[in-house]
PDB file of C-alpha atoms in Angstrom:
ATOM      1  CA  UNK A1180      -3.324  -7.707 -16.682  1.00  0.00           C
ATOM      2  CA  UNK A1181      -2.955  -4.927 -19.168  1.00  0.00           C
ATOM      3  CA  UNK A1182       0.385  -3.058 -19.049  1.00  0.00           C
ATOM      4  CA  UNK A1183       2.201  -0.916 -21.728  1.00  0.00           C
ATOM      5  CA  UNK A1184       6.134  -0.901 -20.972  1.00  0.00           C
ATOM      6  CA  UNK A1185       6.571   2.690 -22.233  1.00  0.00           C
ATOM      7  CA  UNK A1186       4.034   4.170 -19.591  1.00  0.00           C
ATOM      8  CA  UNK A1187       5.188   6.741 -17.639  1.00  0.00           C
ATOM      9  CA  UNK A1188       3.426   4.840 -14.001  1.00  0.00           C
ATOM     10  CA  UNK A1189       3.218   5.979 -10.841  1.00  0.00           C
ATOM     11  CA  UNK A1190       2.617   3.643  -7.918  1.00  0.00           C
ATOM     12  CA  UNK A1191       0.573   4.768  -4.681  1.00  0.00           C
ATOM     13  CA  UNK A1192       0.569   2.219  -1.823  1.00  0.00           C
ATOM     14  CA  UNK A1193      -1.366   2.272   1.482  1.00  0.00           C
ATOM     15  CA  UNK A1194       0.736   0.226   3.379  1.00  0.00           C
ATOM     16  CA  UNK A1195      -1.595  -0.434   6.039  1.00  0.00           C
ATOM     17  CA  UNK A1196      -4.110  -1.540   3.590  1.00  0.00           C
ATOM     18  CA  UNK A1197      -1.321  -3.198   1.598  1.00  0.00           C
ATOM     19  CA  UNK A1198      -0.142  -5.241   5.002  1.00  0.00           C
ATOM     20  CA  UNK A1199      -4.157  -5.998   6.225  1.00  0.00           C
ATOM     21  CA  UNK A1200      -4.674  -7.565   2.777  1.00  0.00           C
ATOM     22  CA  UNK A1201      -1.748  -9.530   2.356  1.00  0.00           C
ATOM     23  CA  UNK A1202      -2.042 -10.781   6.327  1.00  0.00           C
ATOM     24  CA  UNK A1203      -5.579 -12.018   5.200  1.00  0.00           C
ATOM     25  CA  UNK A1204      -3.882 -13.651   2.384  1.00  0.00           C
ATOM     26  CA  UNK A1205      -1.256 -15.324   4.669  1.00  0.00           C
ATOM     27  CA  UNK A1206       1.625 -13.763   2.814  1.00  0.00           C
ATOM     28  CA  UNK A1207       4.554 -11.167   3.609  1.00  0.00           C
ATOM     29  CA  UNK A1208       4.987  -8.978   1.115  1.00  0.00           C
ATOM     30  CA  UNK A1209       8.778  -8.330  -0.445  1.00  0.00           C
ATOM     31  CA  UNK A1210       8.862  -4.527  -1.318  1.00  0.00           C
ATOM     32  CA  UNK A1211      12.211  -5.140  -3.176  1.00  0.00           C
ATOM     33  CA  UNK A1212      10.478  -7.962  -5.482  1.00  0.00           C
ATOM     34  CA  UNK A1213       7.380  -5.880  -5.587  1.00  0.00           C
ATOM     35  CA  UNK A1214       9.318  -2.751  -7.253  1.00  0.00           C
ATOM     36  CA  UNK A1215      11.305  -5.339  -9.580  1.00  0.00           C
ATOM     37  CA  UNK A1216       8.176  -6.808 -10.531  1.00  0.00           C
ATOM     38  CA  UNK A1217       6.199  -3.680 -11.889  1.00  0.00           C
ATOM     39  CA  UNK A1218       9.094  -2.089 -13.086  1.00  0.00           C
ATOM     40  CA  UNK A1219       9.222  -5.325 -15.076  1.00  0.00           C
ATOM     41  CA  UNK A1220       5.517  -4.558 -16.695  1.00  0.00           C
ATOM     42  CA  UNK A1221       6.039  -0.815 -16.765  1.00  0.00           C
ATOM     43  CA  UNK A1222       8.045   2.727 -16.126  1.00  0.00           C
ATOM     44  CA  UNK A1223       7.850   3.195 -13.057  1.00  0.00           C
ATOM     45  CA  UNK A1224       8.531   6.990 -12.530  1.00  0.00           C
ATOM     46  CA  UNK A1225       7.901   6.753  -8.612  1.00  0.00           C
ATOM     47  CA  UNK A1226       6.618   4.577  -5.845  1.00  0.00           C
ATOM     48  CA  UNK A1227       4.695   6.383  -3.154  1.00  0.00           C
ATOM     49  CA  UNK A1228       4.364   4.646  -0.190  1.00  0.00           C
ATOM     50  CA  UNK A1229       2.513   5.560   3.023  1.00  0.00           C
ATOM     51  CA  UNK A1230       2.562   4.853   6.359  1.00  0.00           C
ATOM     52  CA  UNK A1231       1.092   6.347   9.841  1.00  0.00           C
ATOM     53  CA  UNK A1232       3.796   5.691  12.125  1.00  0.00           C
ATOM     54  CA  UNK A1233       2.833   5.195  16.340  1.00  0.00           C
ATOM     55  CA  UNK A1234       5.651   6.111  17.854  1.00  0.00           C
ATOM     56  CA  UNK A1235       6.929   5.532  21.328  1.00  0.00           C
ATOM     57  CA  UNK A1236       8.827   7.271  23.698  1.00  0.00           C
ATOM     58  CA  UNK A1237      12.107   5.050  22.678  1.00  0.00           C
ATOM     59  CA  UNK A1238      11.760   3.690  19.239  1.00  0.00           C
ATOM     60  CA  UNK A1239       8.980   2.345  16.641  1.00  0.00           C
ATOM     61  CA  UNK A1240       8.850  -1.116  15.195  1.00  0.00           C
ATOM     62  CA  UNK A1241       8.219   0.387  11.733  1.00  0.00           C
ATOM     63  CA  UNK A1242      11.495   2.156  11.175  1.00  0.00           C
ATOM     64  CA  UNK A1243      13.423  -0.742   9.777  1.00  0.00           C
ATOM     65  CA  UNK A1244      10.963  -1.389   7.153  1.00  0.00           C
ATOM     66  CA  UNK A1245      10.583   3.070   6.218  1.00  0.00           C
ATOM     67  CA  UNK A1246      14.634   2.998   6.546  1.00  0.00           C
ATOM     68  CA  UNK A1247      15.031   0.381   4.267  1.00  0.00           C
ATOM     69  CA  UNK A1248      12.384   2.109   1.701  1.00  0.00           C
ATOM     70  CA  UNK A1249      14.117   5.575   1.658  1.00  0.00           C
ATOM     71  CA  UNK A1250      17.238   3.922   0.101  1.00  0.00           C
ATOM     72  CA  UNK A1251      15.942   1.273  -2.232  1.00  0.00           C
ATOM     73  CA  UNK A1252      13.376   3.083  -4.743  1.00  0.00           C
ATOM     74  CA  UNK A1253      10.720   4.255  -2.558  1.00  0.00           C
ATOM     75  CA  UNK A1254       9.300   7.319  -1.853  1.00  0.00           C
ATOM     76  CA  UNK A1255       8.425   7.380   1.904  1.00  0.00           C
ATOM     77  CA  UNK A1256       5.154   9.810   2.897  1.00  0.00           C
ATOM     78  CA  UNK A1257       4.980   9.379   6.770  1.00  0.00           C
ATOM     79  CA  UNK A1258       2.957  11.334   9.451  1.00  0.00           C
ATOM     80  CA  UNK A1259       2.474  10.584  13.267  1.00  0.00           C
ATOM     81  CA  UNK A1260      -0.447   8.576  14.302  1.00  0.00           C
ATOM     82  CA  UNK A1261      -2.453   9.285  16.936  1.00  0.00           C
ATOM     83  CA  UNK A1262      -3.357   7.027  19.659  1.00  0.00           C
ATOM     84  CA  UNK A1263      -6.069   7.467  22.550  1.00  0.00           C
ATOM     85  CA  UNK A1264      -8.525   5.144  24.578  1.00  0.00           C
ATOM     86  CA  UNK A1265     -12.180   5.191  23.949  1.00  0.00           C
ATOM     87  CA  UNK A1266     -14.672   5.600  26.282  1.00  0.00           C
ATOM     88  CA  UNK A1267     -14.946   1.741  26.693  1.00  0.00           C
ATOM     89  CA  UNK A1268     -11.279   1.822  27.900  1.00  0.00           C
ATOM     90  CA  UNK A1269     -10.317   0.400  24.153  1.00  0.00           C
ATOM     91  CA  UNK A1270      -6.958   1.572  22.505  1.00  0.00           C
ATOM     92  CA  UNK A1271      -7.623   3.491  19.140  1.00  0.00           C
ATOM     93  CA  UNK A1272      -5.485   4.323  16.625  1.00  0.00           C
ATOM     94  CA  UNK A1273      -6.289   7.534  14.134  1.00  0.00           C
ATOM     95  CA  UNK A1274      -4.047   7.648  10.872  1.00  0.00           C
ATOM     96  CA  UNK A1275      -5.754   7.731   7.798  1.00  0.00           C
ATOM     97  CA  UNK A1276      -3.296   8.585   4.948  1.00  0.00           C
ATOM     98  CA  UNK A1277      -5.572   9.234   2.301  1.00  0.00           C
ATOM     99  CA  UNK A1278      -5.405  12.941   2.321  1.00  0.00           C
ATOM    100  CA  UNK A1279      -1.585  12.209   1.285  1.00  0.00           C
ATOM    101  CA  UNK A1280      -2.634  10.029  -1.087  1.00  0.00           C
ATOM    102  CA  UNK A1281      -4.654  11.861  -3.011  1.00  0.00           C
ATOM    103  CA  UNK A1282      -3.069  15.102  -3.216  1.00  0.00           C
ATOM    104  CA  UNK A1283       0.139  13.107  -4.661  1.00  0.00           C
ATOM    105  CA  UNK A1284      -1.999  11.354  -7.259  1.00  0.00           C
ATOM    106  CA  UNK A1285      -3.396  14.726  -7.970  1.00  0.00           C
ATOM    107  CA  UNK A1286      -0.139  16.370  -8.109  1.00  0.00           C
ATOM    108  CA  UNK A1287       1.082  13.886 -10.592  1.00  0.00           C
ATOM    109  CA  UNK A1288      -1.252  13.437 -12.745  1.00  0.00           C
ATOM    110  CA  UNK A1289      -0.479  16.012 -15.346  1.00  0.00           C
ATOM    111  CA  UNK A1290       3.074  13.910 -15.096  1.00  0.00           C
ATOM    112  CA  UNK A1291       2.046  10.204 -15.769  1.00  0.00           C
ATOM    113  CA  UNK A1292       0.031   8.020 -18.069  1.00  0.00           C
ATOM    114  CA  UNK A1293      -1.421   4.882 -15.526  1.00  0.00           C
ATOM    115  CA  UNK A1294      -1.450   5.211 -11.585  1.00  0.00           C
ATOM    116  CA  UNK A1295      -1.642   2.039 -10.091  1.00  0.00           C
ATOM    117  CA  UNK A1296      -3.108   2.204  -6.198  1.00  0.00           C
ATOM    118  CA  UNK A1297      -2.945  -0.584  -3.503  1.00  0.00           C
ATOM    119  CA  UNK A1298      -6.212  -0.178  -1.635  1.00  0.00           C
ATOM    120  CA  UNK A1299      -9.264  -1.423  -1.249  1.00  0.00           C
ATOM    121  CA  UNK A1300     -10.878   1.988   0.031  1.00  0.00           C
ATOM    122  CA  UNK A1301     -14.430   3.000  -1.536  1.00  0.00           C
ATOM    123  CA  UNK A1302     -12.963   6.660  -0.481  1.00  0.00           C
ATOM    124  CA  UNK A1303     -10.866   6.813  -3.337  1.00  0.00           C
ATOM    125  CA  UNK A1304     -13.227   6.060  -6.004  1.00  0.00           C
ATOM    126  CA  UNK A1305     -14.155   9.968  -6.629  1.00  0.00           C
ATOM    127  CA  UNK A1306      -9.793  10.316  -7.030  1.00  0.00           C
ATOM    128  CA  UNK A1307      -9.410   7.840  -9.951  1.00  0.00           C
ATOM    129  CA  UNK A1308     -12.696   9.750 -11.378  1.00  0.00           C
ATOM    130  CA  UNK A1309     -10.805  13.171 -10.939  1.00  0.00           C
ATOM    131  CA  UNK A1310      -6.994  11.598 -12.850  1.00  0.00           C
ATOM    132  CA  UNK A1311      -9.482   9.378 -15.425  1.00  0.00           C
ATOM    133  CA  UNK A1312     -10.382  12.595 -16.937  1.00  0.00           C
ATOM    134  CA  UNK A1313      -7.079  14.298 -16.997  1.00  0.00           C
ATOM    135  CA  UNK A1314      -6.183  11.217 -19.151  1.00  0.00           C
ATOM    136  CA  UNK A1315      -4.453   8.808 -16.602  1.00  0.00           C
ATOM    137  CA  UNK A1316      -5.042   4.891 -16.707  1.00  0.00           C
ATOM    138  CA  UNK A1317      -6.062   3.574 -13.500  1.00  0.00           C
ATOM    139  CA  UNK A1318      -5.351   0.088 -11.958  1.00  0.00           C
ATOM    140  CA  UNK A1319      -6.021  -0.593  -8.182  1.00  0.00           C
ATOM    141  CA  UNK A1320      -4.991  -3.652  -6.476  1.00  0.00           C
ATOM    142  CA  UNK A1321      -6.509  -5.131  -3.721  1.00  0.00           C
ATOM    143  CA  UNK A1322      -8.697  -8.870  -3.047  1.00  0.00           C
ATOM    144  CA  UNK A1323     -12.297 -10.034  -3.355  1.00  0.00           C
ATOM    145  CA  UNK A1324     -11.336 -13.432  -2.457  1.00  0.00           C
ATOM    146  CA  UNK A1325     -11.595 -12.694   1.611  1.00  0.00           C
ATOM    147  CA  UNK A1326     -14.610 -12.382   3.672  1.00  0.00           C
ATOM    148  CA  UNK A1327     -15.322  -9.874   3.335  1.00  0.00           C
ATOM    149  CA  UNK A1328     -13.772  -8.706   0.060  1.00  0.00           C
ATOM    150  CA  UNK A1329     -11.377  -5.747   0.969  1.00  0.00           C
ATOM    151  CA  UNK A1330     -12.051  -3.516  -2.053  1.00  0.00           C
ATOM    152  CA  UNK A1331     -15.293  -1.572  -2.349  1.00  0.00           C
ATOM    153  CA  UNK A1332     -17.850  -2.350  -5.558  1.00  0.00           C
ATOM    154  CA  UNK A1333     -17.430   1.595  -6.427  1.00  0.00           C
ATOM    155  CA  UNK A1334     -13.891   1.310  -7.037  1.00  0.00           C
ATOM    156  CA  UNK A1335     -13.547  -1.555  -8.583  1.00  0.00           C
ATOM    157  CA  UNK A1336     -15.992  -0.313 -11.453  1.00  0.00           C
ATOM    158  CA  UNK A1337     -14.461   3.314 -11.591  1.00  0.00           C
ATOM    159  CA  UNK A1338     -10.799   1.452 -12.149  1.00  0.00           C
ATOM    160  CA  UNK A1339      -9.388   0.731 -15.560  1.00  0.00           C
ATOM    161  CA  UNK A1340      -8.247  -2.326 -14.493  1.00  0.00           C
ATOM    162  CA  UNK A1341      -8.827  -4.334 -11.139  1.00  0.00           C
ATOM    163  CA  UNK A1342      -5.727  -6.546  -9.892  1.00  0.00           C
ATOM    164  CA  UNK A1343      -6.415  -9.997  -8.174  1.00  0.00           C
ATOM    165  CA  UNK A1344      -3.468  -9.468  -4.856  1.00  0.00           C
ATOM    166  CA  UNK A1345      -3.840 -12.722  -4.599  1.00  0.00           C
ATOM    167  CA  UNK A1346      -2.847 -13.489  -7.991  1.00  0.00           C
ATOM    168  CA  UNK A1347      -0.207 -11.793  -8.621  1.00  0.00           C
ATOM    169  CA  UNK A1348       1.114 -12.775  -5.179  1.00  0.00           C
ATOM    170  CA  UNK A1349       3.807 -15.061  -6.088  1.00  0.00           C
ATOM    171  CA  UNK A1350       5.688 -12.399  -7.729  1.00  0.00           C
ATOM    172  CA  UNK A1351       6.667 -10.474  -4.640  1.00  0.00           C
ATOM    173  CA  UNK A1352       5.797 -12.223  -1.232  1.00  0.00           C
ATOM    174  CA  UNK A1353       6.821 -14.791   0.908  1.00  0.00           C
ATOM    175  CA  UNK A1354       4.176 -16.850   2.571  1.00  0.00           C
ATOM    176  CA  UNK A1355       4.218 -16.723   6.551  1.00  0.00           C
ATOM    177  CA  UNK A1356       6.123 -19.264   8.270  1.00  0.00           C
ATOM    178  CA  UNK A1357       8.574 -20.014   5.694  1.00  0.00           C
ATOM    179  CA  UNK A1358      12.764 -20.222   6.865  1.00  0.00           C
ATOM    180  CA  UNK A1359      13.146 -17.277   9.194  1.00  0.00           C
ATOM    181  CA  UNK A1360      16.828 -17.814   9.468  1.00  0.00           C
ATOM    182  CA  UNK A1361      16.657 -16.960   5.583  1.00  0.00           C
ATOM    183  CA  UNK A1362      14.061 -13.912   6.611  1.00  0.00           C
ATOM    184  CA  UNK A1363      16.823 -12.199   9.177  1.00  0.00           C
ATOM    185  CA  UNK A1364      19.224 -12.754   6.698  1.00  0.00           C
ATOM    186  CA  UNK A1365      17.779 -10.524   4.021  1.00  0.00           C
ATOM    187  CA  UNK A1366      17.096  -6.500   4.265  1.00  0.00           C
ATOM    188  CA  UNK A1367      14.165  -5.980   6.357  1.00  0.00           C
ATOM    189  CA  UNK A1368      11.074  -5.488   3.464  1.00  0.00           C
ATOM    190  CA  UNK A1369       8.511  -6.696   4.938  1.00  0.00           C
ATOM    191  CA  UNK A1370       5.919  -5.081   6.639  1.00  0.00           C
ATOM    192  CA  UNK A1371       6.255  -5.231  10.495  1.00  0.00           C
ATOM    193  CA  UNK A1372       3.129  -3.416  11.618  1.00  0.00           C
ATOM    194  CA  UNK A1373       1.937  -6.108  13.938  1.00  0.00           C
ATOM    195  CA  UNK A1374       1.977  -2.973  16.235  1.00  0.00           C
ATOM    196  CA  UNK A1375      -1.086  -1.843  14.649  1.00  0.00           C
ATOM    197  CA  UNK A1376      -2.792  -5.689  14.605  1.00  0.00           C
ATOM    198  CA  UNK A1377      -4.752  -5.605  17.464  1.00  0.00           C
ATOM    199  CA  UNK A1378      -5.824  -1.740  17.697  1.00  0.00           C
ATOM    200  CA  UNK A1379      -8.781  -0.428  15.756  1.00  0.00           C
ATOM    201  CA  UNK A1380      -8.075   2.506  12.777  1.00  0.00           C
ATOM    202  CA  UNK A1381     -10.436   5.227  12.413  1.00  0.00           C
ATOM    203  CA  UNK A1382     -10.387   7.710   9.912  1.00  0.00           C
ATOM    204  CA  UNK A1383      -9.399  11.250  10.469  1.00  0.00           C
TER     205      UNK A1383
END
């Protein structure tokens, strides 16, 4: 890993694609430790992270975890997802965020020196292409060590610098099943989109 302490660094995380590859991974990820940890390597000017929320008539599971971001160092970047049944009676979930994404990366570009994006998706290859040439370092983050490997061969090669999840893991997560009693103890910063584990995502 290649990081220069004085870099003005942006982070931009999918947290559904964040959450899918650390699940694979069999960790829970610790946004507090995560934040400490980069702003360890770097200067972090401002975390984006993003998040289609379902939402029910009453309440949704994720608003712990978005509550708890607002106040500790995050910058939240929510929309409503939409949910529908197919025509094979399946339950579907639409709520791509990358139109968020990208238009924030954009926006901030002129602003930083490195962006560092947790995802996997091939879509966002023609993105770091666009900040590259306005002079921003990229890094993304994701795994080739599932099956299949979550990040697309395009962006891998268009990024600066490519980030092994899984190796850097140990820094910020918690592997599943350790002390829960601990777990409830502790703010809630972990992803709990198990809401979204069983349905399908398409892209808008």
């Amino acid at each position: 890993m290649f990081f220069q302490p004085d870099e003005r660094t942006c982070l931009f995380i999918d947290g559904s694609s964040l959450y899918s590859a650390s699940r694979h991974l069999g960790f829970d990820v610790d946004y507090r430790n995560l934040l400490t940890f980069f702003r360890s390597k770097c200067h972090i000017i401002r975390a984006y992270y993003y998040s289609a929320i379902l939402e029910s008539e009453e309440y949704s599971p994720l608003k712990p975890l978005t509550d708890w971001l607002v106040y500790n160092g995050y910058s939240l970047v929510t929309k409503t997802a939409r949910e529908f049944v197919d025509q094979n009676g399946r339950r579907r979930v639409k709520g791509s965020m990358d139109i968020e994404l990208a238009v924030d990366m954009m926006e901030m570009a002129p602003k930083i020196d490195h962006a560092i994006l947790f995802s996997g998706d091939a879509d966002f290859r023609r993105l770091l292409e666009s900040v590259q040439r306005q002079g921003v370092r990229t890094t993304v983050v994701s795994s080739v060590r599932t099956s299949p490997p979550l990040i697309g061969d395009d962006l891998r090669r268009q990024a600066d610098q490519f980030i092994e999840l899984a190796d850097i893991a140990a820094q910020f997560t918690r592997r599943q099943g350790e002390a829960r009693v601990t777990r409830q103890q502790q703010a809630p910063v972990r992803h709990p989109a198990d809401q979204f584990s069983e349905l399908d995502h398409d892209e808008d």
